[in-house]
């Protein structure tokens, strides 16, 4: 679908429920809440499905948009969600009735009845912004704040390699509405809890380097989480941290979910290694510079599996 076709499809909807993905980040939350406000501005009934994985950092953005238990939607829309397996527990009931998916992951599985994907967008919010303009939505300060937060968090405050001139142009246009961008940036990029700093310290002490120091593995183990009493808020976007090490091109963060199950986050330079291709080896996906998957095994086994996949992709 084109932006225009997607806009027309949304304009024809009533009683809309908007889904986010599990372990929601700023992009999926910002898009869902912004789309909800935009549809309401056009006189439609719209709600965001509560996500049990969402943590306190994002609580302010959900004010007034979470669907009541009795709401029965006519249409269901997902945002920033590449696969049905990414739906949270609350979203599983809608897996077979998603009317429209708006996404920026090239690995999108095409699970919805209709899909709009643009993998050239740094964040799904860039694509959604264009669609809202096509719909004739007035980009108010509350909507702009949500879209800006989504873009900023998916680009590491505009420093990741996915950031483009269009990313900056859209962000500038959003800022012109007058919302407090400093509040957003400080909240997500300039403030860390003591636990977060302790976690980062442990990651540095326990990390492993490979491939002549250009590849790093970091471990968020169950023991670490238990010892530091870390919360989801403390761990937000932790996968971006270890890649800051000088000389590192590719960074793997292994988060232990169960004794023998690990969630993998791979960040690359997007040029020498395709993160999505690596994670696809284990049923995951994402973008060239950032992708993820789940591996059954201990952190040590996950490291060995990822190293094998990385070398496989590197050597064809």
Coordinates of N, CA and C in Angstrom, one line a residue, residues 79-213:
X79 N 1.0 -1.3 15.0 CA 2.1 -0.3 14.6 C 3.4 -0.8 15.1
X80 N 4.4 -0.7 14.2 CA 5.8 -1.1 14.5 C 5.9 -2.5 14.9
X81 N 5.2 -3.4 14.4 CA 5.1 -4.8 14.8 C 5.4 -5.7 13.5
X82 N 6.5 -6.4 13.5 CA 6.9 -7.1 12.3 C 6.3 -8.5 12.2
X83 N 5.9 -9.1 13.3 CA 5.4 -10.4 13.2 C 4.4 -10.7 14.3
X84 N 3.5 -11.7 14.1 CA 2.5 -12.0 15.1 C 3.2 -12.4 16.4
X85 N 4.3 -13.1 16.3 CA 5.0 -13.5 17.5 C 5.5 -12.4 18.4
X86 N 5.4 -11.1 17.9 CA 5.8 -10.0 18.7 C 4.6 -9.4 19.4
X87 N 3.5 -9.9 19.3 CA 2.3 -9.4 20.0 C 2.4 -9.7 21.5
X88 N 2.0 -8.8 22.4 CA 2.0 -9.2 23.8 C 0.9 -10.1 24.1
X89 N 0.9 -10.6 25.3 CA -0.2 -11.5 25.7 C -1.6 -11.0 25.5
X90 N -1.8 -9.7 25.8 CA -3.1 -9.0 25.6 C -3.5 -8.9 24.1
X91 N -2.5 -9.0 23.2 CA -2.8 -8.9 21.8 C -3.1 -10.2 21.1
X92 N -2.8 -11.3 21.7 CA -2.9 -12.6 21.1 C -4.4 -12.8 20.6
X93 N -5.4 -12.3 21.3 CA -6.8 -12.6 20.9 C -7.1 -11.9 19.6
X94 N -6.3 -11.0 19.1 CA -6.6 -10.2 17.9 C -5.7 -10.6 16.8
X95 N -4.9 -11.7 17.0 CA -3.9 -12.1 16.0 C -4.4 -12.4 14.6
X96 N -5.7 -12.9 14.6 CA -6.2 -13.4 13.3 C -7.2 -12.3 12.7
X97 N -7.2 -11.1 13.3 CA -8.2 -10.1 12.8 C -7.5 -8.7 12.7
X98 N -6.2 -8.7 12.4 CA -5.6 -7.4 12.3 C -5.8 -6.9 10.9
X99 N -6.5 -5.8 10.7 CA -6.9 -5.2 9.5 C -5.8 -4.5 8.7
X100 N -4.9 -3.8 9.5 CA -3.9 -3.0 8.9 C -2.7 -3.0 9.8
X101 N -1.5 -3.2 9.2 CA -0.2 -3.1 9.9 C 0.6 -1.9 9.3
X102 N 1.0 -1.0 10.1 CA 1.9 0.1 9.7 C 3.2 -0.2 10.4
X103 N 4.3 -0.3 9.5 CA 5.6 -0.8 10.1 C 6.7 -0.3 9.2
X104 N 7.9 -0.3 9.8 CA 9.1 0.1 9.1 C 10.2 -1.0 9.0
X105 N 9.8 -2.2 9.4 CA 10.7 -3.4 9.4 C 10.6 -4.1 8.1
X106 N 11.7 -4.2 7.4 CA 11.7 -4.9 6.1 C 11.4 -6.4 6.3
X107 N 11.5 -6.9 7.5 CA 11.2 -8.3 7.8 C 9.7 -8.6 8.1
X108 N 8.9 -7.5 7.9 CA 7.5 -7.7 8.2 C 6.9 -8.9 7.5
X109 N 6.2 -9.8 8.3 CA 5.7 -11.1 7.8 C 4.4 -11.0 6.9
X110 N 3.8 -9.8 6.8 CA 2.6 -9.6 6.0 C 1.4 -10.3 6.7
X111 N 1.3 -10.3 8.0 CA 0.3 -11.0 8.7 C -1.1 -10.3 8.7
X112 N -1.1 -9.0 8.4 CA -2.4 -8.3 8.4 C -3.1 -8.4 7.1
X113 N -4.4 -8.0 7.1 CA -5.1 -8.0 5.8 C -4.5 -7.0 4.8
X114 N -4.1 -5.9 5.3 CA -3.4 -4.9 4.5 C -2.2 -4.4 5.3
X115 N -1.1 -4.1 4.5 CA 0.1 -3.7 5.2 C 0.8 -2.5 4.5
X116 N 1.3 -1.6 5.3 CA 2.1 -0.5 4.8 C 3.4 -0.5 5.5
X117 N 4.5 -0.9 4.7 CA 5.8 -1.0 5.3 C 6.8 -0.1 4.5
X118 N 7.6 0.7 5.2 CA 8.7 1.5 4.5 C 9.9 1.3 5.3
X119 N 10.8 0.3 4.9 CA 12.0 0.1 5.6 C 13.1 1.2 5.6
X120 N 12.8 2.2 4.7 CA 13.8 3.3 4.7 C 13.6 4.3 5.8
X121 N 12.5 4.1 6.5 CA 12.2 5.1 7.6 C 13.0 4.6 8.9
X122 N 13.6 5.6 9.5 CA 14.4 5.3 10.7 C 13.5 4.8 11.8
X123 N 12.3 5.3 11.9 CA 11.3 4.9 12.9 C 10.0 4.8 12.2
X124 N 9.1 3.9 12.8 CA 7.7 3.8 12.2 C 7.0 5.1 12.3
X125 N 7.4 6.0 13.3 CA 6.8 7.3 13.4 C 7.0 8.2 12.2
X126 N 8.1 8.0 11.5 CA 8.3 8.8 10.3 C 7.2 8.5 9.3
X127 N 7.0 7.2 9.1 CA 6.0 6.7 8.2 C 4.6 7.2 8.6
X128 N 4.3 7.0 9.9 CA 3.0 7.4 10.4 C 2.8 8.9 10.3
X129 N 3.8 9.7 10.5 CA 3.7 11.2 10.3 C 3.2 11.5 8.9
X130 N 3.8 10.8 7.9 CA 3.4 11.1 6.5 C 1.9 10.7 6.3
X131 N 1.6 9.5 6.8 CA 0.2 9.1 6.7 C -0.8 10.0 7.3
X132 N -0.5 10.5 8.5 CA -1.4 11.4 9.2 C -1.6 12.7 8.4
X133 N -0.5 13.2 7.8 CA -0.6 14.4 6.9 C -1.5 14.1 5.7
X134 N -1.4 12.9 5.1 CA -2.3 12.5 4.0 C -3.7 12.4 4.5
X135 N -4.0 12.1 5.7 CA -5.3 12.0 6.3 C -5.9 13.4 6.6
X136 N -5.1 14.4 6.5 CA -5.6 15.7 6.9 C -5.6 16.0 8.3
X137 N -4.9 15.2 9.1 CA -4.8 15.4 10.6 C -4.0 16.7 10.9
X138 N -4.5 17.5 11.8 CA -3.7 18.6 12.3 C -2.7 18.1 13.3
X139 N -1.4 18.3 13.0 CA -0.4 17.8 13.9 C -0.3 18.8 15.1
X140 N -1.0 18.5 16.2 CA -1.0 19.3 17.4 C 0.3 19.0 18.2
X141 N 0.5 19.8 19.2 CA 1.6 19.6 20.1 C 1.6 18.2 20.8
X142 N 0.5 17.7 21.3 CA 0.4 16.4 21.9 C 0.8 15.3 20.9
X143 N 0.2 15.4 19.7 CA 0.6 14.4 18.7 C 2.0 14.5 18.3
X144 N 2.5 15.7 18.1 CA 3.9 15.9 17.7 C 4.9 15.3 18.8
X145 N 4.6 15.6 20.1 CA 5.4 15.0 21.2 C 5.6 13.5 21.1
X146 N 4.5 12.8 20.8 CA 4.5 11.4 20.7 C 5.3 10.9 19.5
X147 N 5.1 11.5 18.4 CA 5.9 11.2 17.2 C 7.4 11.5 17.4
X148 N 7.7 12.6 18.0 CA 9.1 13.0 18.2 C 9.7 12.0 19.2
X149 N 9.0 11.6 20.3 CA 9.6 10.7 21.2 C 9.8 9.3 20.5
X150 N 8.9 8.9 19.6 CA 9.1 7.7 18.9 C 10.3 7.7 18.0
X151 N 10.5 8.8 17.3 CA 11.6 8.9 16.4 C 12.9 9.0 17.2
X152 N 12.9 9.8 18.2 CA 14.2 10.0 19.0 C 14.6 8.7 19.7
X153 N 13.7 8.0 20.2 CA 14.1 6.7 20.9 C 14.6 5.7 19.9
X154 N 14.0 5.7 18.7 CA 14.5 4.7 17.7 C 15.7 5.0 17.0
X155 N 16.2 6.3 17.2 CA 17.4 6.7 16.5 C 18.5 7.0 17.5
X156 N 18.3 6.7 18.8 CA 19.3 7.0 19.8 C 19.5 8.5 19.9
X157 N 18.4 9.3 19.9 CA 18.4 10.7 19.9 C 19.3 11.2 18.6
X158 N 18.9 10.6 17.5 CA 19.5 11.0 16.2 C 20.9 10.7 16.0
X159 N 21.5 9.7 16.6 CA 22.9 9.4 16.4 C 23.1 8.0 15.8
X160 N 22.1 7.1 15.7 CA 22.2 5.8 15.0 C 22.4 6.0 13.5
X161 N 22.9 5.0 12.9 CA 23.1 5.0 11.4 C 21.9 5.1 10.6
X162 N 20.7 4.8 11.2 CA 19.4 4.8 10.5 C 18.9 6.2 10.3
X163 N 19.5 7.2 11.0 CA 19.1 8.6 10.9 C 19.4 9.2 9.5
X164 N 18.4 9.8 8.9 CA 18.5 10.4 7.6 C 18.2 11.8 7.6
X165 N 18.4 12.5 6.5 CA 18.0 13.9 6.4 C 16.5 14.1 6.6
X166 N 15.7 13.1 6.1 CA 14.2 13.2 6.3 C 13.9 13.1 7.8
X167 N 14.7 12.2 8.6 CA 14.4 12.1 10.0 C 14.5 13.5 10.7
X168 N 15.6 14.2 10.3 CA 15.8 15.5 10.9 C 14.7 16.5 10.5
X169 N 14.3 16.4 9.2 CA 13.3 17.4 8.7 C 12.0 17.2 9.4
X170 N 11.6 15.9 9.6 CA 10.3 15.6 10.3 C 10.4 16.0 11.7
X171 N 11.5 15.7 12.4 CA 11.7 16.1 13.8 C 11.6 17.6 13.9
X172 N 12.2 18.4 13.0 CA 12.1 19.8 13.1 C 10.7 20.3 12.9
X173 N 10.0 19.7 12.0 CA 8.6 20.1 11.8 C 7.8 19.9 13.0
X174 N 8.0 18.7 13.7 CA 7.3 18.4 14.9 C 7.6 19.4 16.0
X175 N 8.9 19.7 16.1 CA 9.3 20.7 17.2 C 8.6 22.0 17.0
X176 N 8.3 22.4 15.8 CA 7.7 23.7 15.6 C 6.3 23.8 16.2
X177 N 5.7 22.7 16.6 CA 4.4 22.8 17.2 C 4.5 23.3 18.6
X178 N 5.7 23.3 19.2 CA 5.9 23.9 20.5 C 5.9 23.0 21.7
X179 N 5.9 21.7 21.6 CA 5.9 20.8 22.7 C 7.3 20.9 23.4
X180 N 7.5 20.4 24.5 CA 8.7 20.5 25.3 C 9.7 19.4 24.9
X181 N 10.5 19.6 23.8 CA 11.4 18.5 23.4 C 12.5 18.3 24.4
X182 N 12.9 19.3 25.2 CA 13.9 19.1 26.2 C 13.4 18.1 27.2
X183 N 12.2 18.1 27.6 CA 11.6 17.2 28.6 C 11.7 15.8 28.0
X184 N 11.4 15.6 26.8 CA 11.5 14.2 26.2 C 12.9 13.7 26.1
X185 N 13.8 14.6 25.7 CA 15.2 14.2 25.6 C 15.9 13.9 26.9
X186 N 15.6 14.7 27.9 CA 16.1 14.5 29.2 C 15.6 13.2 29.8
X187 N 14.3 13.0 29.7 CA 13.6 11.8 30.2 C 14.2 10.5 29.7
X188 N 14.5 10.5 28.4 CA 15.0 9.3 27.7 C 16.5 9.1 27.5
X189 N 17.2 10.3 27.6 CA 18.6 10.2 27.2 C 19.6 10.8 28.2
X190 N 19.1 11.6 29.1 CA 20.0 12.3 30.0 C 19.9 11.9 31.5
X191 N 19.0 11.0 31.8 CA 18.8 10.6 33.2 C 18.9 9.1 33.3
X192 N 19.7 8.6 34.3 CA 19.9 7.2 34.5 C 19.7 7.0 36.0
X193 N 19.0 5.9 36.3 CA 18.9 5.5 37.7 C 20.3 4.9 38.2
X194 N 20.5 4.9 39.5 CA 21.7 4.3 40.1 C 21.8 2.8 39.6
X195 N 20.7 2.1 39.6 CA 20.7 0.7 39.2 C 21.2 0.6 37.7
X196 N 20.7 1.5 36.9 CA 21.1 1.5 35.5 C 22.6 1.6 35.4
X197 N 23.2 2.5 36.1 CA 24.6 2.7 36.1 C 25.4 1.5 36.6
X198 N 24.8 0.8 37.6 CA 25.4 -0.4 38.2 C 25.3 -1.5 37.1
X199 N 24.2 -1.6 36.4 CA 24.1 -2.6 35.3 C 25.1 -2.3 34.3
X200 N 25.3 -1.1 33.9 CA 26.3 -0.8 32.8 C 27.7 -1.1 33.3
X201 N 28.0 -0.9 34.6 CA 29.3 -1.2 35.1 C 29.5 -2.7 35.0
X202 N 28.5 -3.5 35.4 CA 28.6 -5.0 35.3 C 28.8 -5.4 33.9
X203 N 28.1 -4.8 32.9 CA 28.2 -5.2 31.5 C 29.7 -5.0 31.1
X204 N 30.2 -3.9 31.4 CA 31.6 -3.6 31.0 C 32.6 -4.6 31.6
X205 N 32.4 -4.9 32.9 CA 33.3 -5.9 33.6 C 33.2 -7.3 33.0
X206 N 32.0 -7.7 32.6 CA 31.8 -9.1 32.2 C 31.7 -9.3 30.7
X207 N 31.9 -8.3 29.9 CA 31.8 -8.4 28.5 C 32.9 -9.2 27.9
X208 N 32.6 -9.8 26.7 CA 33.6 -10.5 25.9 C 33.8 -9.8 24.6
X209 N 35.1 -9.8 24.2 CA 35.4 -9.2 22.9 C 35.9 -10.3 21.9
X210 N 35.5 -10.2 20.6 CA 35.9 -11.2 19.6 C 36.2 -10.4 18.3
X211 N 36.7 -11.2 17.4 CA 37.1 -10.6 16.1 C 37.9 -9.4 16.2
X212 N 39.0 -9.6 16.9 CA 40.0 -8.5 17.1 C 39.5 -7.2 17.7
X213 N 38.5 -7.4 18.6 CA 37.9 -6.3 19.3 C 36.8 -5.5 18.6

